PDB file of C-alpha atoms in Angstrom:
ATOM      1  CA  GLY A1451      42.000 117.433  10.555  1.00  0.00           C
ATOM      2  CA  GLU A1452      45.666 117.388  11.360  1.00  0.00           C
ATOM      3  CA  SER A1453      48.126 119.153   9.155  1.00  0.00           C
ATOM      4  CA  VAL A1454      51.842 119.589   8.951  1.00  0.00           C
ATOM      5  CA  GLY A1455      53.288 122.588   7.230  1.00  0.00           C
ATOM      6  CA  LEU A1456      56.548 124.382   6.629  1.00  0.00           C
ATOM      7  CA  HIS A1457      57.299 128.041   7.215  1.00  0.00           C
ATOM      8  CA  LEU A1458      59.620 128.388   4.202  1.00  0.00           C
ATOM      9  CA  PRO A1459      59.240 126.564   0.891  1.00  0.00           C
ATOM     10  CA  THR A1460      62.812 127.366  -0.218  1.00  0.00           C
ATOM     11  CA  LEU A1461      66.040 128.026   1.608  1.00  0.00           C
ATOM     12  CA  SER A1462      69.345 129.077   0.104  1.00  0.00           C
ATOM     13  CA  VAL A1463      72.519 128.996   2.209  1.00  0.00           C
ATOM     14  CA  GLN A1464      76.233 129.412   1.704  1.00  0.00           C
ATOM     15  CA  GLU A1465      78.362 126.308   1.776  1.00  0.00           C
ATOM     16  CA  GLY A1466      79.782 125.897   5.248  1.00  0.00           C
ATOM     17  CA  ASP A1467      77.002 127.833   6.960  1.00  0.00           C
ATOM     18  CA  ASN A1468      74.421 126.251   9.223  1.00  0.00           C
ATOM     19  CA  SER A1469      70.925 125.625   7.854  1.00  0.00           C
ATOM     20  CA  ILE A1470      67.701 125.706   9.806  1.00  0.00           C
ATOM     21  CA  ILE A1471      64.533 124.252   8.323  1.00  0.00           C
ATOM     22  CA  ASN A1472      61.288 124.802  10.172  1.00  0.00           C
ATOM     23  CA  CYS A1473      58.036 122.905  10.399  1.00  0.00           C
ATOM     24  CA  ALA A1474      54.754 123.621  12.173  1.00  0.00           C
ATOM     25  CA  TYR A1475      52.282 120.929  13.099  1.00  0.00           C
ATOM     26  CA  SER A1476      48.716 121.330  14.261  1.00  0.00           C
ATOM     27  CA  ASN A1477      47.869 117.975  15.862  1.00  0.00           C
ATOM     28  CA  SER A1478      48.714 118.243  19.540  1.00  0.00           C
ATOM     29  CA  ALA A1479      48.248 114.465  19.850  1.00  0.00           C
ATOM     30  CA  SER A1480      51.287 113.835  17.629  1.00  0.00           C
ATOM     31  CA  ASP A1481      54.077 112.243  19.596  1.00  0.00           C
ATOM     32  CA  TYR A1482      56.563 111.128  16.967  1.00  0.00           C
ATOM     33  CA  PHE A1483      58.259 113.300  14.380  1.00  0.00           C
ATOM     34  CA  ILE A1484      60.635 112.498  11.556  1.00  0.00           C
ATOM     35  CA  TRP A1485      62.723 114.478   9.109  1.00  0.00           C
ATOM     36  CA  TYR A1486      63.251 113.059   5.641  1.00  0.00           C
ATOM     37  CA  LYS A1487      65.598 114.192   2.883  1.00  0.00           C
ATOM     38  CA  GLN A1488      64.661 113.715  -0.745  1.00  0.00           C
ATOM     39  CA  GLU A1489      67.297 114.208  -3.405  1.00  0.00           C
ATOM     40  CA  SER A1490      66.335 114.752  -7.002  1.00  0.00           C
ATOM     41  CA  GLY A1491      65.119 111.546  -8.620  1.00  0.00           C
ATOM     42  CA  LYS A1492      65.182 109.541  -5.406  1.00  0.00           C
ATOM     43  CA  GLY A1493      62.813 108.475  -2.692  1.00  0.00           C
ATOM     44  CA  PRO A1494      62.745 110.152   0.730  1.00  0.00           C
ATOM     45  CA  GLN A1495      65.521 109.123   3.081  1.00  0.00           C
ATOM     46  CA  PHE A1496      65.243 109.096   6.863  1.00  0.00           C
ATOM     47  CA  ILE A1497      67.473 111.660   8.564  1.00  0.00           C
ATOM     48  CA  ILE A1498      66.488 111.829  12.196  1.00  0.00           C
ATOM     49  CA  ASP A1499      63.480 111.353  14.433  1.00  0.00           C
ATOM     50  CA  ILE A1500      62.328 112.576  17.814  1.00  0.00           C
ATOM     51  CA  ARG A1501      59.641 111.532  20.265  1.00  0.00           C
ATOM     52  CA  SER A1502      57.557 113.977  22.204  1.00  0.00           C
ATOM     53  CA  ASN A1503      59.250 113.154  25.509  1.00  0.00           C
ATOM     54  CA  MET A1504      62.373 114.870  24.159  1.00  0.00           C
ATOM     55  CA  ASP A1505      62.987 118.433  23.021  1.00  0.00           C
ATOM     56  CA  LYS A1506      66.305 117.894  21.283  1.00  0.00           C
ATOM     57  CA  ARG A1507      68.074 115.088  19.507  1.00  0.00           C
ATOM     58  CA  GLN A1508      71.400 115.135  17.730  1.00  0.00           C
ATOM     59  CA  GLY A1509      72.761 113.077  14.909  1.00  0.00           C
ATOM     60  CA  GLN A1510      75.744 113.428  12.647  1.00  0.00           C
ATOM     61  CA  ARG A1511      75.762 117.144  11.680  1.00  0.00           C
ATOM     62  CA  VAL A1512      71.999 117.327  12.251  1.00  0.00           C
ATOM     63  CA  THR A1513      69.941 118.351  15.241  1.00  0.00           C
ATOM     64  CA  VAL A1514      66.182 118.235  15.593  1.00  0.00           C
ATOM     65  CA  LEU A1515      64.453 120.536  18.047  1.00  0.00           C
ATOM     66  CA  LEU A1516      60.885 120.056  19.216  1.00  0.00           C
ATOM     67  CA  ASN A1517      58.839 122.764  20.898  1.00  0.00           C
ATOM     68  CA  LYS A1518      55.548 121.196  21.924  1.00  0.00           C
ATOM     69  CA  THR A1519      54.248 124.421  23.424  1.00  0.00           C
ATOM     70  CA  VAL A1520      54.055 126.108  20.043  1.00  0.00           C
ATOM     71  CA  LYS A1521      53.900 122.887  18.023  1.00  0.00           C
ATOM     72  CA  HIS A1522      57.100 123.612  16.135  1.00  0.00           C
ATOM     73  CA  LEU A1523      59.837 121.362  14.819  1.00  0.00           C
ATOM     74  CA  SER A1524      63.147 122.360  13.308  1.00  0.00           C
ATOM     75  CA  LEU A1525      66.038 120.652  11.595  1.00  0.00           C
ATOM     76  CA  GLN A1526      69.472 122.163  11.947  1.00  0.00           C
ATOM     77  CA  ILE A1527      72.234 121.111   9.579  1.00  0.00           C
ATOM     78  CA  ALA A1528      75.721 122.118  10.604  1.00  0.00           C
ATOM     79  CA  ALA A1529      78.397 123.152   8.095  1.00  0.00           C
ATOM     80  CA  THR A1530      76.113 122.694   5.104  1.00  0.00           C
ATOM     81  CA  GLN A1531      77.683 120.849   2.188  1.00  0.00           C
ATOM     82  CA  PRO A1532      76.710 120.629  -1.504  1.00  0.00           C
ATOM     83  CA  GLY A1533      75.445 117.106  -0.860  1.00  0.00           C
ATOM     84  CA  ASP A1534      72.835 118.534   1.498  1.00  0.00           C
ATOM     85  CA  SER A1535      70.961 120.056  -1.442  1.00  0.00           C
ATOM     86  CA  ALA A1536      67.563 118.374  -1.408  1.00  0.00           C
ATOM     87  CA  VAL A1537      63.967 118.781  -0.365  1.00  0.00           C
ATOM     88  CA  TYR A1538      63.438 118.225   3.341  1.00  0.00           C
ATOM     89  CA  PHE A1539      60.134 116.959   4.732  1.00  0.00           C
ATOM     90  CA  CYS A1540      58.919 116.787   8.265  1.00  0.00           C
ATOM     91  CA  ALA A1541      56.395 114.100   9.136  1.00  0.00           C
ATOM     92  CA  GLU A1542      54.337 113.391  12.213  1.00  0.00           C
ATOM     93  CA  THR A1543      52.216 110.672  13.697  1.00  0.00           C
ATOM     94  CA  GLY A1544      50.741 109.944  17.074  1.00  0.00           C
ATOM     95  CA  GLN A1545      49.044 107.541  19.430  1.00  0.00           C
ATOM     96  CA  GLY A1546      46.195 105.898  17.584  1.00  0.00           C
ATOM     97  CA  ALA A1547      47.132 107.528  14.311  1.00  0.00           C
ATOM     98  CA  GLN A1548      47.296 105.199  11.388  1.00  0.00           C
ATOM     99  CA  LYS A1549      49.543 107.207   9.145  1.00  0.00           C
ATOM    100  CA  LEU A1550      52.471 109.525   8.809  1.00  0.00           C
ATOM    101  CA  VAL A1551      51.439 113.016   7.761  1.00  0.00           C
ATOM    102  CA  PHE A1552      54.075 114.784   5.691  1.00  0.00           C
ATOM    103  CA  GLY A1553      54.659 118.477   5.382  1.00  0.00           C
ATOM    104  CA  GLN A1554      54.904 120.141   1.995  1.00  0.00           C
ATOM    105  CA  GLY A1555      58.700 120.195   1.975  1.00  0.00           C
ATOM    106  CA  THR A1556      61.461 122.814   1.928  1.00  0.00           C
ATOM    107  CA  ARG A1557      63.966 122.928  -0.897  1.00  0.00           C
ATOM    108  CA  LEU A1558      67.484 123.587   0.381  1.00  0.00           C
ATOM    109  CA  THR A1559      70.009 124.919  -2.114  1.00  0.00           C
ATOM    110  CA  ILE A1560      73.675 125.453  -1.362  1.00  0.00           C
ATOM    111  CA  ASN A1561      75.604 128.371  -2.790  1.00  0.00           C
ATOM    112  CA  PRO A1562      79.327 127.743  -3.363  1.00  0.00           C
TER     113      PRO A1562
ATOM    114  CA  ASP B1378      70.322 102.061  -1.895  1.00  0.00           C
ATOM    115  CA  SER B1379      67.463 101.527   0.555  1.00  0.00           C
ATOM    116  CA  GLY B1380      66.935  97.875  -0.331  1.00  0.00           C
ATOM    117  CA  VAL B1381      63.384  98.571  -1.521  1.00  0.00           C
ATOM    118  CA  THR B1382      62.838  97.976  -5.221  1.00  0.00           C
ATOM    119  CA  GLN B1383      60.075  99.312  -7.413  1.00  0.00           C
ATOM    120  CA  THR B1384      59.157  98.547 -10.987  1.00  0.00           C
ATOM    121  CA  PRO B1385      58.720 100.008 -13.456  1.00  0.00           C
ATOM    122  CA  LYS B1386      60.690 103.244 -13.084  1.00  0.00           C
ATOM    123  CA  HIS B1387      58.558 105.063 -15.604  1.00  0.00           C
ATOM    124  CA  LEU B1388      55.102 104.377 -16.939  1.00  0.00           C
ATOM    125  CA  ILE B1389      53.242 106.299 -19.604  1.00  0.00           C
ATOM    126  CA  THR B1390      49.649 105.425 -20.318  1.00  0.00           C
ATOM    127  CA  ALA B1391      46.362 106.905 -21.448  1.00  0.00           C
ATOM    128  CA  THR B1392      43.294 108.024 -19.551  1.00  0.00           C
ATOM    129  CA  GLY B1393      40.910 105.221 -18.711  1.00  0.00           C
ATOM    130  CA  GLN B1394      43.641 102.604 -18.603  1.00  0.00           C
ATOM    131  CA  ARG B1395      44.719 100.365 -15.741  1.00  0.00           C
ATOM    132  CA  VAL B1396      48.275  99.889 -14.486  1.00  0.00           C
ATOM    133  CA  THR B1397      50.030  97.847 -11.819  1.00  0.00           C
ATOM    134  CA  LEU B1398      53.000  99.081  -9.840  1.00  0.00           C
ATOM    135  CA  ARG B1399      55.186  96.595  -8.047  1.00  0.00           C
ATOM    136  CA  CYS B1400      57.251  96.850  -4.879  1.00  0.00           C
ATOM    137  CA  SER B1401      59.635  94.478  -3.140  1.00  0.00           C
ATOM    138  CA  PRO B1402      60.384  95.426   0.470  1.00  0.00           C
ATOM    139  CA  ARG B1403      63.718  95.144   2.222  1.00  0.00           C
ATOM    140  CA  SER B1404      64.573  91.669   3.357  1.00  0.00           C
ATOM    141  CA  GLY B1405      62.932  91.060   6.722  1.00  0.00           C
ATOM    142  CA  ASP B1406      60.479  93.968   6.526  1.00  0.00           C
ATOM    143  CA  LEU B1407      56.860  92.966   6.972  1.00  0.00           C
ATOM    144  CA  SER B1408      55.201  96.340   6.383  1.00  0.00           C
ATOM    145  CA  VAL B1409      54.763  97.911   2.975  1.00  0.00           C
ATOM    146  CA  TYR B1410      53.443 101.436   2.497  1.00  0.00           C
ATOM    147  CA  TRP B1411      52.338 103.187  -0.665  1.00  0.00           C
ATOM    148  CA  TYR B1412      52.587 106.946  -1.146  1.00  0.00           C
ATOM    149  CA  GLN B1413      51.645 109.310  -3.934  1.00  0.00           C
ATOM    150  CA  GLN B1414      53.755 112.397  -4.535  1.00  0.00           C
ATOM    151  CA  SER B1415      52.387 115.080  -6.820  1.00  0.00           C
ATOM    152  CA  LEU B1416      53.365 118.710  -7.217  1.00  0.00           C
ATOM    153  CA  ASP B1417      50.233 120.142  -5.672  1.00  0.00           C
ATOM    154  CA  GLN B1418      49.616 117.545  -2.949  1.00  0.00           C
ATOM    155  CA  GLY B1419      53.058 116.693  -1.630  1.00  0.00           C
ATOM    156  CA  LEU B1420      53.628 113.215  -0.241  1.00  0.00           C
ATOM    157  CA  GLN B1421      50.328 111.506   0.537  1.00  0.00           C
ATOM    158  CA  PHE B1422      49.985 108.207   2.336  1.00  0.00           C
ATOM    159  CA  LEU B1423      47.761 105.793   0.434  1.00  0.00           C
ATOM    160  CA  ILE B1424      47.759 102.426   2.184  1.00  0.00           C
ATOM    161  CA  GLN B1425      49.788 100.083   4.381  1.00  0.00           C
ATOM    162  CA  TYR B1426      50.000  96.304   4.438  1.00  0.00           C
ATOM    163  CA  TYR B1427      51.558  94.266   7.199  1.00  0.00           C
ATOM    164  CA  ASN B1428      52.360  90.611   6.644  1.00  0.00           C
ATOM    165  CA  GLY B1429      49.707  90.292   3.960  1.00  0.00           C
ATOM    166  CA  GLU B1430      46.920  92.142   5.736  1.00  0.00           C
ATOM    167  CA  GLU B1431      45.722  95.682   5.181  1.00  0.00           C
ATOM    168  CA  ARG B1432      46.870  97.657   8.200  1.00  0.00           C
ATOM    169  CA  ALA B1433      46.052 101.295   7.568  1.00  0.00           C
ATOM    170  CA  LYS B1434      44.354 103.324   4.905  1.00  0.00           C
ATOM    171  CA  GLY B1435      45.020 106.885   3.907  1.00  0.00           C
ATOM    172  CA  ASN B1436      43.860 109.006   1.015  1.00  0.00           C
ATOM    173  CA  ILE B1437      43.436 106.166  -1.429  1.00  0.00           C
ATOM    174  CA  LEU B1438      40.825 106.502  -4.131  1.00  0.00           C
ATOM    175  CA  GLU B1439      38.308 103.743  -4.756  1.00  0.00           C
ATOM    176  CA  ARG B1440      39.821 103.350  -8.232  1.00  0.00           C
ATOM    177  CA  PHE B1441      43.065 102.294  -6.567  1.00  0.00           C
ATOM    178  CA  SER B1442      43.704  99.034  -4.770  1.00  0.00           C
ATOM    179  CA  ALA B1443      46.673  97.198  -3.372  1.00  0.00           C
ATOM    180  CA  GLN B1444      47.655  93.834  -2.048  1.00  0.00           C
ATOM    181  CA  GLN B1445      50.595  92.158  -0.381  1.00  0.00           C
ATOM    182  CA  PHE B1446      51.510  88.640  -1.407  1.00  0.00           C
ATOM    183  CA  PRO B1447      52.859  85.763   0.719  1.00  0.00           C
ATOM    184  CA  ASP B1448      56.409  86.597  -0.376  1.00  0.00           C
ATOM    185  CA  LEU B1449      55.714  90.118   0.989  1.00  0.00           C
ATOM    186  CA  HIS B1450      55.997  91.954  -2.303  1.00  0.00           C
ATOM    187  CA  SER B1451      53.161  94.352  -2.962  1.00  0.00           C
ATOM    188  CA  GLU B1452      51.289  95.660  -5.952  1.00  0.00           C
ATOM    189  CA  LEU B1453      49.358  98.882  -6.336  1.00  0.00           C
ATOM    190  CA  ASN B1454      46.652  98.771  -8.980  1.00  0.00           C
ATOM    191  CA  LEU B1455      45.424 102.020 -10.481  1.00  0.00           C
ATOM    192  CA  SER B1456      42.379 101.839 -12.735  1.00  0.00           C
ATOM    193  CA  SER B1457      40.249 104.219 -14.804  1.00  0.00           C
ATOM    194  CA  LEU B1458      43.232 106.502 -14.857  1.00  0.00           C
ATOM    195  CA  GLU B1459      42.754 110.243 -15.011  1.00  0.00           C
ATOM    196  CA  LEU B1460      45.176 113.012 -15.901  1.00  0.00           C
ATOM    197  CA  GLY B1461      45.354 113.959 -12.234  1.00  0.00           C
ATOM    198  CA  ASP B1462      46.746 110.557 -11.330  1.00  0.00           C
ATOM    199  CA  SER B1463      50.058 111.522 -12.911  1.00  0.00           C
ATOM    200  CA  ALA B1464      52.523 111.503 -10.040  1.00  0.00           C
ATOM    201  CA  LEU B1465      55.415 109.717  -8.422  1.00  0.00           C
ATOM    202  CA  TYR B1466      54.350 106.630  -6.534  1.00  0.00           C
ATOM    203  CA  PHE B1467      56.628 105.503  -3.747  1.00  0.00           C
ATOM    204  CA  CYS B1468      56.710 102.302  -1.842  1.00  0.00           C
ATOM    205  CA  ALA B1469      58.309 102.106   1.592  1.00  0.00           C
ATOM    206  CA  SER B1470      58.913  99.237   3.951  1.00  0.00           C
ATOM    207  CA  SER B1471      59.601  98.785   7.627  1.00  0.00           C
ATOM    208  CA  VAL B1472      59.916  96.056  10.198  1.00  0.00           C
ATOM    209  CA  ALA B1473      57.230  97.479  12.457  1.00  0.00           C
ATOM    210  CA  ALA B1474      53.505  97.110  12.081  1.00  0.00           C
ATOM    211  CA  ARG B1475      52.794 100.635  13.262  1.00  0.00           C
ATOM    212  CA  GLN B1476      53.969 103.713  11.400  1.00  0.00           C
ATOM    213  CA  GLY B1477      55.262 105.401  14.497  1.00  0.00           C
ATOM    214  CA  TYR B1478      57.744 102.695  15.274  1.00  0.00           C
ATOM    215  CA  GLY B1479      60.730 101.930  13.131  1.00  0.00           C
ATOM    216  CA  GLU B1480      62.194 103.722  10.189  1.00  0.00           C
ATOM    217  CA  GLN B1481      60.518 103.510   6.824  1.00  0.00           C
ATOM    218  CA  PHE B1482      62.812 102.854   3.885  1.00  0.00           C
ATOM    219  CA  PHE B1483      61.651 104.278   0.595  1.00  0.00           C
ATOM    220  CA  GLY B1484      62.108 102.845  -2.854  1.00  0.00           C
ATOM    221  CA  PRO B1485      63.168 104.933  -5.869  1.00  0.00           C
ATOM    222  CA  GLY B1486      59.580 105.432  -7.006  1.00  0.00           C
ATOM    223  CA  THR B1487      57.575 104.895 -10.174  1.00  0.00           C
ATOM    224  CA  ARG B1488      56.809 107.949 -12.264  1.00  0.00           C
ATOM    225  CA  LEU B1489      53.355 107.600 -13.788  1.00  0.00           C
ATOM    226  CA  THR B1490      52.331 109.857 -16.625  1.00  0.00           C
ATOM    227  CA  VAL B1491      48.736 109.734 -17.810  1.00  0.00           C
ATOM    228  CA  LEU B1492      48.179 111.336 -21.218  1.00  0.00           C
TER     229      LEU B1492
END
C-alpha cells in the first residue's frame, strides 16, 4: 500500500537559520501534497500545499519543493523563529484516493 | 483558532466502556473528518462525512462508528474500549467533498485515556 515517510524524525536549528524538512512518498499516483504544522497541545495546521503539476511553491517564509522523479517532498522555512517549533507532517493524496495519508512527522526545535 | 470545536478536551474511562466524541465544523463546511493520533501510529484517517453521508473510510475499527447530523455536527462513538485506543482524536472540516480539494481545518482534539 502507499506510505509517506520522513527522512529525519527530529531537526534542531539555530534561530535565524533556514530549516529543511524532508518527506518521501511511495505512491506515484499521488498528485496533491500538503504540509501541516502541529504545535504542542493543538491540532495540525495547514501550512502550504502543492499539486503534482508544479515543482515549487512559495508562501510566507515557506517553500515546498516537489521532485516527482524520486518521489520526494521538502519544506523549507526561511529565517527560522522560535514560533516555528512544532512537529511538521507531510500528507499526500491522489486521483481516486479517498484519504490523506500522513507521514510520521518531524519535530523541529529552535536553538536560541 | 480554526473554527472547529471538539468536546470534551479530555476523557478518562475504563476498558470495555463506550464514549462519544463530538465535533462542530467551521461554519459553511460540509465535510467532517475524524483522525486518530497515537504515538506509535502517527495521524491516521478514520472516516469522512459529507453533508450527512459517509464519504470515505480509513482505518476505522468495527468497534468505532460515526455519524453526521443535519446541523452538520458529527459524533464519533468508540465502544468496547481497549488500552490501545488511548490517543488524541482530531476532527477536521472542509468545504470540499473530496480530500484533495480544499484545506482541512483541524480542531483542538480530544485526548482519550483508557485505563
